[in-house]
Structures are given as C-alpha cells and as structure tokens.
C-alpha cells in the first residue's frame, strides 16, 4: 500500500497494484501485456512506441506487442476511487474505451464514403480500434472500400502544411496496421509504388516530418508493398526513398524505427542495381558507425549485418568494405556475441571480401583482430555446415605466420581438424 495526499489534506491509501509500474500513478485505462503485467495504456504505449520490445517490469522479450484491457482491474479502481472521494466531490467522467466493432465499422464506412470532416473524426477511433488486436486489424482490412479509401487519402496534393502532415500521420498509422492483412496485396503495392509517386510522396513526407510511431508505420507500409521484383526495383529507383531510409540508419534513431528501416532496405535491395545504388549512397559507412555503437538490440544488429552481407554481394560493396578496416573489425566482433543469424551474416560478409574478393587488406584485418582463433572455434561449433565451411576458408586464407605469438599456438592444433 502507498499513502497518497488528497487535495483536502487527508491521506488516502492507494493499493500498490492500482499504480502503473512505469508512471507510478493510479491507472486510468489498465491494459495487460502478453507477460501478464498490467500498465496504464498511455505509459506502455509510449514505451512500445519508443522502440522497446520487452516488458518493462520483467524485461522479458514480447512475442506480441498487443495488449488487452484489464476491465476487472478498471472496475476495482473505479470502486476504490468512488469510495475514497469526498461526498461533495462529483465523480470523474468514465474512462474512454475502444470503440466496438459496430462503431468501428460505421467509422470505416464514413471514411470510405469520402468527406474530409468525416475522416478527421473517424480515423482516431479507427486507430484505437486497430491497435487493440490482430483480429481487429483483419476486420478492418476486410471492410469493402476501406483500404482503397485510405490509399486515396494518401494521394499527395501539394499541401505540405503541418496540419496536412498530422492528417497523413493518422492515415499512415491506420494503413500500417492493416496493410499486412489486406487480401488484395497487388493493388495495394501498385498504389504505393505507382509511377506518378503521389502516394509515395505522402509516405516520404511522413517519414521526414512525422512522429516516431508514424514513421515506423510509414516504413512498414513500404516494406509491405515490396511484394515482387518489379515493386522492389521501382522503390530502389527512387533515390529520395533510399535517402530517407538511410538517414534513419544511425545510432541515435529510435530502435523500433531503426529496425523497421533496416528491414525495409533489405527487402527492396534484391537486384544488383539496387545494391550498387545503396553502396553509392555510402551505406557501408553508415552501417560501420551503427555497429560500433553500444547497446544495440539483437534484431537491429542482425539486420545491420544482413544489409552488409547484401552489399558485399556486389563488387562495389566489397571494395567499400575492404577500404573500411573499422567496419570489418566491427563485423568480426559480432561473430560470437549476438546470435546464430548474426554469426551467419558476419561470416558471409567476411568470406565475400577475404575469399571471394581476395583482398589482402581485409585478410590482414581479420588476422590482426584474432579472427583466426574465432574461425577455428566456429569450425568446431554446431553452426550450420555452410557457415563452418566459410569459417574454414577464412581460416586458411587469413592464417598468420608463426611470428605472431598471440596466435601461433593454434598452428599445432589445427592439423587434425582442418579439412585442407
């Protein structure tokens, strides 16, 4: 129990489980995460929008970012609040609650019908409804005319005012939630990547000027639209799109937005031309700076290494990597410290520059940073066979001479396990 001072100088005992673990204030709209811990809706939403993927109280990784209203606790808080309130004080207004399906359906139909005024009133309610669950997002995606109406609202009309940006943010956040549930993905993708780029220009404006949660939604829309080689190439041909995404690849970017941006860049960088364009925009240097930053999450590190692997598959990318010793050193440091996928991406990148490209500078960096010992350990690990094979190739090509005492002890131990 915690004692709180009331405004009439009386002390009221507040049950501790009525308080949000984040804000420590009495919850007005309690919601529970998949971990079972309950928070005030506003507090946990800010936590998740900040790019966090863990439960603040338990630090467990969240397998779902959805939350469920804790109506029982909400009623208990209301009963406690009524009993603690002085008799002459009027009761507070009831807390807001998400709209029902019927209200959400009515709001979605008003958006599909057209008027700007109706959209301004309906979209906030629809956004709240969509944020409640995957089921709600699927329900919205299946409403006839609603997805296409959202896409029409994204048509760029030349208005770059702050009011227009805020309006576009609402559309983007709703569309970002329902885009993965759309049945007609082809029409959606064509509208986003179509040649006149009106829809794309609106999305890029949100990425540049919107709030963090809106930027994440905008980037996810781009990724959802990259459904085939044609759409991916069309996006990669838009230099403004690449620059917007690459500007987000920085240590100071919110982790959720950073992860989404890396994921989108990986998704659209499938053609040789797209990879070459990425390298020309100095992606290698951006990733090197990112990988040297402390406190990166595992998903961000994995995706940064994956994008480096993508870049290393073209000769321009390998040349840029070979000229950046700090980047190669950062990649080597991630071989054992992150995860299985991170190890695979890191080893594949090193193999490209040291074995496929055969760059002597890269081999020296790997050797001087204890890479020979790491490759030896990796060969004896339970990593997938292709990873162990690449580690063997790296060990053979980067093995230093016996004049380096810090590594010479490994020379006598490798004869019975090295496959060459």
CSV table of C-alpha atoms in Angstrom, one decimal, residues 43-383:
chain,number,residue,atom,x,y,z
A,43,UNK,CA,2.5,4.7,-20.4
A,44,UNK,CA,3.0,1.3,-22.1
A,45,UNK,CA,2.2,2.8,-25.5
A,46,UNK,CA,4.9,5.4,-25.1
A,47,UNK,CA,7.3,2.5,-24.1
A,48,UNK,CA,6.5,0.5,-27.1
A,49,UNK,CA,6.5,3.4,-29.5
A,50,UNK,CA,10.0,4.2,-28.3
A,51,UNK,CA,11.2,1.0,-30.0
A,52,UNK,CA,11.3,-1.2,-26.9
A,53,UNK,CA,10.4,-4.9,-27.3
A,54,UNK,CA,10.5,-6.0,-23.7
A,55,UNK,CA,8.1,-5.9,-20.7
A,56,UNK,CA,9.4,-3.1,-18.5
A,57,UNK,CA,8.7,-4.9,-15.3
A,58,UNK,CA,10.1,-8.4,-16.2
A,59,UNK,CA,12.4,-7.5,-19.1
A,60,UNK,CA,11.0,-10.5,-21.0
A,61,UNK,CA,11.0,-10.2,-24.8
A,62,UNK,CA,7.5,-9.7,-26.0
A,63,UNK,CA,6.3,-12.2,-28.6
A,64,UNK,CA,3.3,-9.9,-29.2
A,65,UNK,CA,3.0,-6.2,-28.8
A,66,UNK,CA,-0.8,-6.4,-28.4
A,67,UNK,CA,-2.4,-5.6,-25.1
A,68,UNK,CA,-5.8,-6.5,-23.6
A,69,UNK,CA,-7.9,-4.1,-21.5
A,70,UNK,CA,-8.0,-5.2,-17.8
A,71,UNK,CA,-11.6,-4.5,-17.2
A,72,UNK,CA,-11.7,-6.2,-13.8
A,73,UNK,CA,-8.9,-4.0,-12.5
A,74,UNK,CA,-10.5,-1.0,-14.1
A,75,UNK,CA,-13.7,-1.7,-12.2
A,76,UNK,CA,-11.8,-2.2,-8.9
A,77,UNK,CA,-10.0,1.2,-9.4
A,78,UNK,CA,-13.4,2.9,-10.1
A,79,UNK,CA,-14.9,1.4,-7.0
A,80,UNK,CA,-11.9,2.4,-4.9
A,81,UNK,CA,-11.9,5.9,-6.4
A,82,UNK,CA,-15.6,6.4,-5.6
A,83,UNK,CA,-15.2,5.2,-2.0
A,84,UNK,CA,-12.2,7.5,-1.5
A,85,UNK,CA,-13.8,10.6,-3.0
A,86,UNK,CA,-15.3,13.1,-0.6
A,87,UNK,CA,-19.1,13.2,-0.7
A,88,UNK,CA,-19.3,16.7,-2.1
A,89,UNK,CA,-16.9,16.0,-5.0
A,90,UNK,CA,-18.5,15.0,-8.3
A,91,UNK,CA,-17.5,11.6,-9.8
A,92,UNK,CA,-14.9,11.8,-12.6
A,93,UNK,CA,-16.0,11.1,-16.1
A,94,UNK,CA,-15.8,7.4,-17.1
A,95,UNK,CA,-12.6,6.4,-18.8
A,96,UNK,CA,-12.5,6.1,-22.6
A,97,UNK,CA,-12.8,2.7,-24.0
A,98,UNK,CA,-12.0,1.4,-27.5
A,99,UNK,CA,-14.9,1.6,-30.0
A,100,UNK,CA,-17.0,-1.6,-30.5
A,101,UNK,CA,-16.9,-3.4,-33.8
A,102,UNK,CA,-20.2,-1.7,-34.8
A,103,UNK,CA,-18.8,1.7,-34.1
A,104,UNK,CA,-15.5,0.9,-35.9
A,105,UNK,CA,-17.5,-0.4,-38.9
A,106,UNK,CA,-19.5,2.8,-39.0
A,107,UNK,CA,-16.3,4.9,-38.8
A,108,UNK,CA,-14.6,2.9,-41.6
A,109,UNK,CA,-17.7,3.3,-43.8
A,110,UNK,CA,-17.7,7.0,-43.2
A,111,UNK,CA,-14.0,7.1,-44.4
A,112,UNK,CA,-14.9,5.0,-47.4
A,113,UNK,CA,-17.7,7.4,-48.2
A,114,UNK,CA,-15.4,10.3,-48.6
A,115,UNK,CA,-15.6,13.7,-46.7
A,116,UNK,CA,-12.6,15.2,-45.1
A,117,UNK,CA,-14.6,16.1,-42.0
A,118,UNK,CA,-15.8,12.6,-41.5
A,119,UNK,CA,-12.3,11.2,-41.8
A,120,UNK,CA,-10.9,13.7,-39.3
A,121,UNK,CA,-13.5,12.4,-36.7
A,122,UNK,CA,-13.4,8.7,-37.7
A,123,UNK,CA,-9.7,8.0,-38.1
A,124,UNK,CA,-8.7,8.4,-34.4
A,125,UNK,CA,-11.4,6.0,-33.4
A,126,UNK,CA,-10.4,3.5,-36.1
A,127,UNK,CA,-6.7,3.8,-35.0
A,128,UNK,CA,-7.7,3.0,-31.4
A,129,UNK,CA,-9.8,0.0,-32.5
A,130,UNK,CA,-6.9,-1.3,-34.8
A,131,UNK,CA,-4.3,-1.0,-32.0
A,132,UNK,CA,-6.3,-3.4,-29.8
A,133,UNK,CA,-5.6,-6.7,-31.6
A,134,UNK,CA,-4.6,-8.5,-34.8
A,135,UNK,CA,-8.2,-9.6,-35.1
A,136,UNK,CA,-9.4,-6.0,-35.2
A,137,UNK,CA,-6.9,-5.2,-37.9
A,138,UNK,CA,-8.0,-8.1,-40.0
A,139,UNK,CA,-11.6,-7.0,-39.6
A,140,UNK,CA,-10.8,-3.5,-40.9
A,141,UNK,CA,-8.8,-4.9,-43.8
A,142,UNK,CA,-11.9,-6.8,-45.0
A,143,UNK,CA,-14.3,-3.9,-45.0
A,144,UNK,CA,-15.2,-3.2,-48.6
A,145,UNK,CA,-13.9,0.1,-49.9
A,146,UNK,CA,-12.0,1.0,-46.7
A,147,UNK,CA,-8.4,0.1,-47.7
A,148,UNK,CA,-8.7,1.8,-51.1
A,149,UNK,CA,-10.2,4.9,-49.3
A,150,UNK,CA,-7.1,5.0,-47.1
A,151,UNK,CA,-4.8,4.9,-50.2
A,152,UNK,CA,-6.8,7.7,-51.8
A,153,UNK,CA,-6.3,9.8,-48.7
A,154,UNK,CA,-2.5,9.4,-49.2
A,155,UNK,CA,-2.6,11.0,-52.7
A,156,UNK,CA,-0.2,13.9,-52.4
A,157,UNK,CA,-2.0,17.1,-53.2
A,158,UNK,CA,0.9,19.5,-52.8
A,159,UNK,CA,-0.1,20.6,-49.4
A,160,UNK,CA,2.9,20.4,-47.1
A,161,UNK,CA,1.4,22.3,-44.1
A,162,UNK,CA,1.8,21.0,-40.6
A,163,UNK,CA,-1.9,20.3,-40.4
A,164,UNK,CA,-1.7,18.1,-43.5
A,165,UNK,CA,1.3,16.2,-42.1
A,166,UNK,CA,-0.7,15.4,-38.9
A,167,UNK,CA,-3.6,14.2,-41.1
A,168,UNK,CA,-1.4,12.0,-43.2
A,169,UNK,CA,0.1,10.5,-40.0
A,170,UNK,CA,-3.3,9.2,-38.9
A,171,UNK,CA,-3.9,7.6,-42.3
A,172,UNK,CA,-0.4,6.1,-42.4
A,173,UNK,CA,-0.7,4.7,-38.9
A,174,UNK,CA,-4.1,3.0,-39.7
A,175,UNK,CA,-2.9,1.7,-43.0
A,176,UNK,CA,0.3,0.5,-41.5
A,177,UNK,CA,-1.7,-1.7,-39.1
A,178,UNK,CA,-4.0,-3.2,-41.7
A,179,UNK,CA,-1.6,-3.5,-44.7
A,180,UNK,CA,-0.3,-6.9,-43.7
A,181,UNK,CA,-4.0,-8.2,-43.5
A,182,UNK,CA,-5.0,-7.0,-47.0
A,183,UNK,CA,-6.3,-9.6,-49.3
A,184,UNK,CA,-5.6,-7.6,-52.5
A,185,UNK,CA,-1.9,-7.0,-51.9
A,186,UNK,CA,-1.2,-6.4,-55.6
A,187,UNK,CA,-3.5,-3.3,-55.8
A,188,UNK,CA,-2.1,-2.0,-52.6
A,189,UNK,CA,1.5,-2.5,-53.7
A,190,UNK,CA,0.9,-0.9,-57.1
A,191,UNK,CA,-0.7,2.2,-55.5
A,192,UNK,CA,2.3,2.7,-53.2
A,193,UNK,CA,4.9,2.2,-55.9
A,194,UNK,CA,3.0,3.6,-58.9
A,195,UNK,CA,4.8,5.7,-61.4
A,196,UNK,CA,3.3,9.1,-60.6
A,197,UNK,CA,4.6,8.5,-56.9
A,198,UNK,CA,1.8,10.7,-55.4
A,199,UNK,CA,1.1,8.1,-52.7
A,200,UNK,CA,4.8,7.5,-52.2
A,201,UNK,CA,5.5,11.2,-51.8
A,202,UNK,CA,3.0,11.4,-48.9
A,203,UNK,CA,4.6,8.4,-47.2
A,204,UNK,CA,8.1,10.0,-47.6
A,205,UNK,CA,6.8,13.3,-46.1
A,206,UNK,CA,5.6,11.4,-43.1
A,207,UNK,CA,9.0,9.7,-42.8
A,208,UNK,CA,10.7,13.1,-42.9
A,209,UNK,CA,8.4,15.1,-40.7
A,210,UNK,CA,6.1,12.7,-38.7
A,211,UNK,CA,6.4,11.5,-35.2
A,212,UNK,CA,8.3,8.3,-34.4
A,213,UNK,CA,5.3,5.9,-34.3
A,214,UNK,CA,4.1,7.4,-37.6
A,215,UNK,CA,7.5,7.0,-39.3
A,216,UNK,CA,7.6,3.3,-38.2
A,217,UNK,CA,4.1,2.8,-39.8
A,218,UNK,CA,5.2,4.5,-43.0
A,219,UNK,CA,8.3,2.4,-43.3
A,220,UNK,CA,6.3,-0.8,-42.7
A,221,UNK,CA,3.9,0.3,-45.5
A,222,UNK,CA,6.8,0.5,-47.9
A,223,UNK,CA,8.0,-2.9,-46.8
A,224,UNK,CA,4.6,-4.5,-47.2
A,225,UNK,CA,4.3,-3.0,-50.7
A,226,UNK,CA,7.6,-4.6,-51.9
A,227,UNK,CA,5.9,-7.9,-52.8
A,228,UNK,CA,7.7,-8.7,-56.1
A,229,UNK,CA,10.9,-7.9,-58.0
A,230,UNK,CA,9.1,-5.2,-60.1
A,231,UNK,CA,7.9,-3.3,-57.0
A,232,UNK,CA,11.2,-3.7,-55.2
A,233,UNK,CA,13.1,-2.3,-58.2
A,234,UNK,CA,10.6,0.6,-58.5
A,235,UNK,CA,11.3,1.6,-54.9
A,236,UNK,CA,15.0,1.2,-55.2
A,237,UNK,CA,15.0,3.5,-58.2
A,238,UNK,CA,13.5,6.3,-56.0
A,239,UNK,CA,16.6,8.0,-54.6
A,240,UNK,CA,14.6,10.1,-52.2
A,241,UNK,CA,13.1,6.9,-50.7
A,242,UNK,CA,16.6,5.3,-50.2
A,243,UNK,CA,17.9,8.5,-48.7
A,244,UNK,CA,15.0,8.8,-46.2
A,245,UNK,CA,15.6,5.3,-45.1
A,246,UNK,CA,19.3,5.6,-44.9
A,247,UNK,CA,19.1,8.8,-42.9
A,248,UNK,CA,17.4,6.7,-40.2
A,249,UNK,CA,20.3,4.2,-40.1
A,250,UNK,CA,22.0,5.9,-37.2
A,251,UNK,CA,22.7,5.1,-33.5
A,252,UNK,CA,20.5,8.0,-32.3
A,253,UNK,CA,17.4,6.7,-34.1
A,254,UNK,CA,14.7,5.1,-32.0
A,255,UNK,CA,15.4,1.3,-32.0
A,256,UNK,CA,12.0,0.4,-33.4
A,257,UNK,CA,12.3,2.8,-36.2
A,258,UNK,CA,15.9,1.8,-36.9
A,259,UNK,CA,14.9,-1.9,-37.1
A,260,UNK,CA,12.0,-1.1,-39.4
A,261,UNK,CA,14.2,0.9,-41.7
A,262,UNK,CA,16.9,-1.8,-42.0
A,263,UNK,CA,14.3,-4.4,-42.6
A,264,UNK,CA,12.8,-2.3,-45.5
A,265,UNK,CA,16.2,-1.7,-47.0
A,266,UNK,CA,16.9,-5.4,-47.0
A,267,UNK,CA,13.6,-6.1,-48.6
A,268,UNK,CA,14.0,-3.8,-51.6
A,269,UNK,CA,17.7,-4.4,-52.2
A,270,UNK,CA,17.5,-7.6,-54.2
A,271,UNK,CA,18.7,-6.5,-57.6
A,272,UNK,CA,22.3,-5.8,-58.5
A,273,UNK,CA,21.3,-2.3,-59.5
A,274,UNK,CA,19.7,-1.6,-56.1
A,275,UNK,CA,22.7,-2.9,-54.2
A,276,UNK,CA,25.0,-0.8,-56.3
A,277,UNK,CA,22.9,2.3,-55.6
A,278,UNK,CA,22.9,1.6,-51.9
A,279,UNK,CA,26.7,1.3,-51.9
A,280,UNK,CA,27.0,4.6,-53.8
A,281,UNK,CA,24.9,6.3,-51.1
A,282,UNK,CA,27.6,5.4,-48.5
A,283,UNK,CA,25.6,2.7,-46.8
A,284,UNK,CA,28.8,0.9,-45.7
A,285,UNK,CA,30.0,3.9,-43.6
A,286,UNK,CA,26.5,4.3,-42.0
A,287,UNK,CA,26.5,0.6,-41.0
A,288,UNK,CA,30.0,0.8,-39.7
A,289,UNK,CA,29.0,3.7,-37.4
A,290,UNK,CA,25.9,1.8,-36.3
A,291,UNK,CA,27.7,-1.4,-35.5
A,292,UNK,CA,30.3,0.4,-33.4
A,293,UNK,CA,27.5,1.9,-31.2
A,294,UNK,CA,26.9,0.4,-27.7
A,295,UNK,CA,23.6,-1.1,-26.6
A,296,UNK,CA,22.2,-2.2,-30.0
A,297,UNK,CA,19.4,-4.7,-29.8
A,298,UNK,CA,19.8,-8.2,-31.2
A,299,UNK,CA,17.3,-7.6,-34.1
A,300,UNK,CA,18.9,-4.3,-35.1
A,301,UNK,CA,22.4,-5.9,-35.1
A,302,UNK,CA,21.2,-8.9,-37.1
A,303,UNK,CA,19.6,-6.6,-39.7
A,304,UNK,CA,22.6,-4.3,-39.9
A,305,UNK,CA,24.9,-7.4,-40.6
A,306,UNK,CA,22.4,-8.7,-43.1
A,307,UNK,CA,22.4,-5.5,-45.0
A,308,UNK,CA,26.2,-5.6,-45.0
A,309,UNK,CA,26.1,-9.1,-46.4
A,310,UNK,CA,23.7,-7.8,-49.1
A,311,UNK,CA,26.1,-5.0,-50.0
A,312,UNK,CA,29.1,-7.4,-50.1
A,313,UNK,CA,27.4,-9.5,-52.8
A,314,UNK,CA,28.4,-6.8,-55.4
A,315,UNK,CA,32.0,-5.8,-56.2
A,316,UNK,CA,31.4,-2.2,-55.3
A,317,UNK,CA,30.2,-3.2,-51.9
A,318,UNK,CA,33.2,-5.5,-51.4
A,319,UNK,CA,35.6,-2.7,-52.4
A,320,UNK,CA,33.9,-0.3,-50.0
A,321,UNK,CA,34.2,-2.8,-47.2
A,322,UNK,CA,37.9,-3.6,-47.9
A,323,UNK,CA,38.7,0.1,-47.5
A,324,UNK,CA,36.9,0.4,-44.1
A,325,UNK,CA,39.0,-1.5,-41.6
A,326,UNK,CA,36.9,-0.3,-38.7
A,327,UNK,CA,33.8,-1.8,-40.3
A,328,UNK,CA,35.5,-5.2,-40.8
A,329,UNK,CA,36.6,-5.2,-37.2
A,330,UNK,CA,33.1,-4.5,-36.0
A,331,UNK,CA,31.8,-7.3,-38.1
A,332,UNK,CA,34.4,-9.7,-36.7
A,333,UNK,CA,33.5,-8.7,-33.2
A,334,UNK,CA,29.8,-9.7,-33.8
A,335,UNK,CA,30.7,-13.3,-34.8
A,336,UNK,CA,30.1,-14.8,-31.4
A,337,UNK,CA,28.5,-12.1,-29.3
A,338,UNK,CA,25.0,-11.7,-30.8
A,339,UNK,CA,23.0,-14.7,-32.2
A,340,UNK,CA,23.1,-17.5,-34.7
A,341,UNK,CA,21.7,-15.4,-37.6
A,342,UNK,CA,24.2,-12.6,-36.7
A,343,UNK,CA,27.1,-15.1,-36.9
A,344,UNK,CA,25.9,-16.3,-40.3
A,345,UNK,CA,25.7,-12.8,-41.7
A,346,UNK,CA,29.0,-11.7,-40.3
A,347,UNK,CA,30.9,-14.8,-41.6
A,348,UNK,CA,29.3,-14.5,-45.0
A,349,UNK,CA,30.4,-10.9,-45.3
A,350,UNK,CA,33.9,-11.6,-44.2
A,351,UNK,CA,34.1,-14.6,-46.6
A,352,UNK,CA,33.0,-12.3,-49.5
A,353,UNK,CA,35.8,-9.8,-49.0
A,354,UNK,CA,38.6,-12.2,-47.9
A,355,UNK,CA,37.9,-15.3,-50.0
A,356,UNK,CA,35.7,-14.3,-52.9
A,357,UNK,CA,37.3,-10.8,-53.5
A,358,UNK,CA,40.6,-11.9,-52.1
A,359,UNK,CA,41.5,-8.6,-50.7
A,360,UNK,CA,44.8,-8.6,-48.8
A,361,UNK,CA,43.9,-5.7,-46.5
A,362,UNK,CA,40.8,-7.4,-45.4
A,363,UNK,CA,42.7,-10.6,-44.6
A,364,UNK,CA,45.2,-8.7,-42.5
A,365,UNK,CA,42.4,-7.0,-40.5
A,366,UNK,CA,40.8,-10.4,-39.8
A,367,UNK,CA,44.2,-11.9,-38.8
A,368,UNK,CA,45.2,-9.0,-36.6
A,369,UNK,CA,41.8,-8.9,-34.7
A,370,UNK,CA,42.1,-12.6,-33.6
A,371,UNK,CA,40.0,-13.7,-36.5
A,372,UNK,CA,42.0,-17.0,-37.0
A,373,UNK,CA,41.1,-18.1,-33.4
A,374,UNK,CA,37.5,-17.2,-33.9
A,375,UNK,CA,37.2,-19.1,-37.2
A,376,UNK,CA,38.8,-22.1,-35.6
A,377,UNK,CA,36.3,-22.1,-32.8
A,378,UNK,CA,33.5,-21.6,-35.2
A,379,UNK,CA,34.6,-24.6,-37.2
A,380,UNK,CA,34.3,-26.7,-34.1
A,381,UNK,CA,30.8,-25.3,-33.2
A,382,UNK,CA,27.4,-26.6,-34.1
A,383,UNK,CA,26.8,-23.9,-36.6
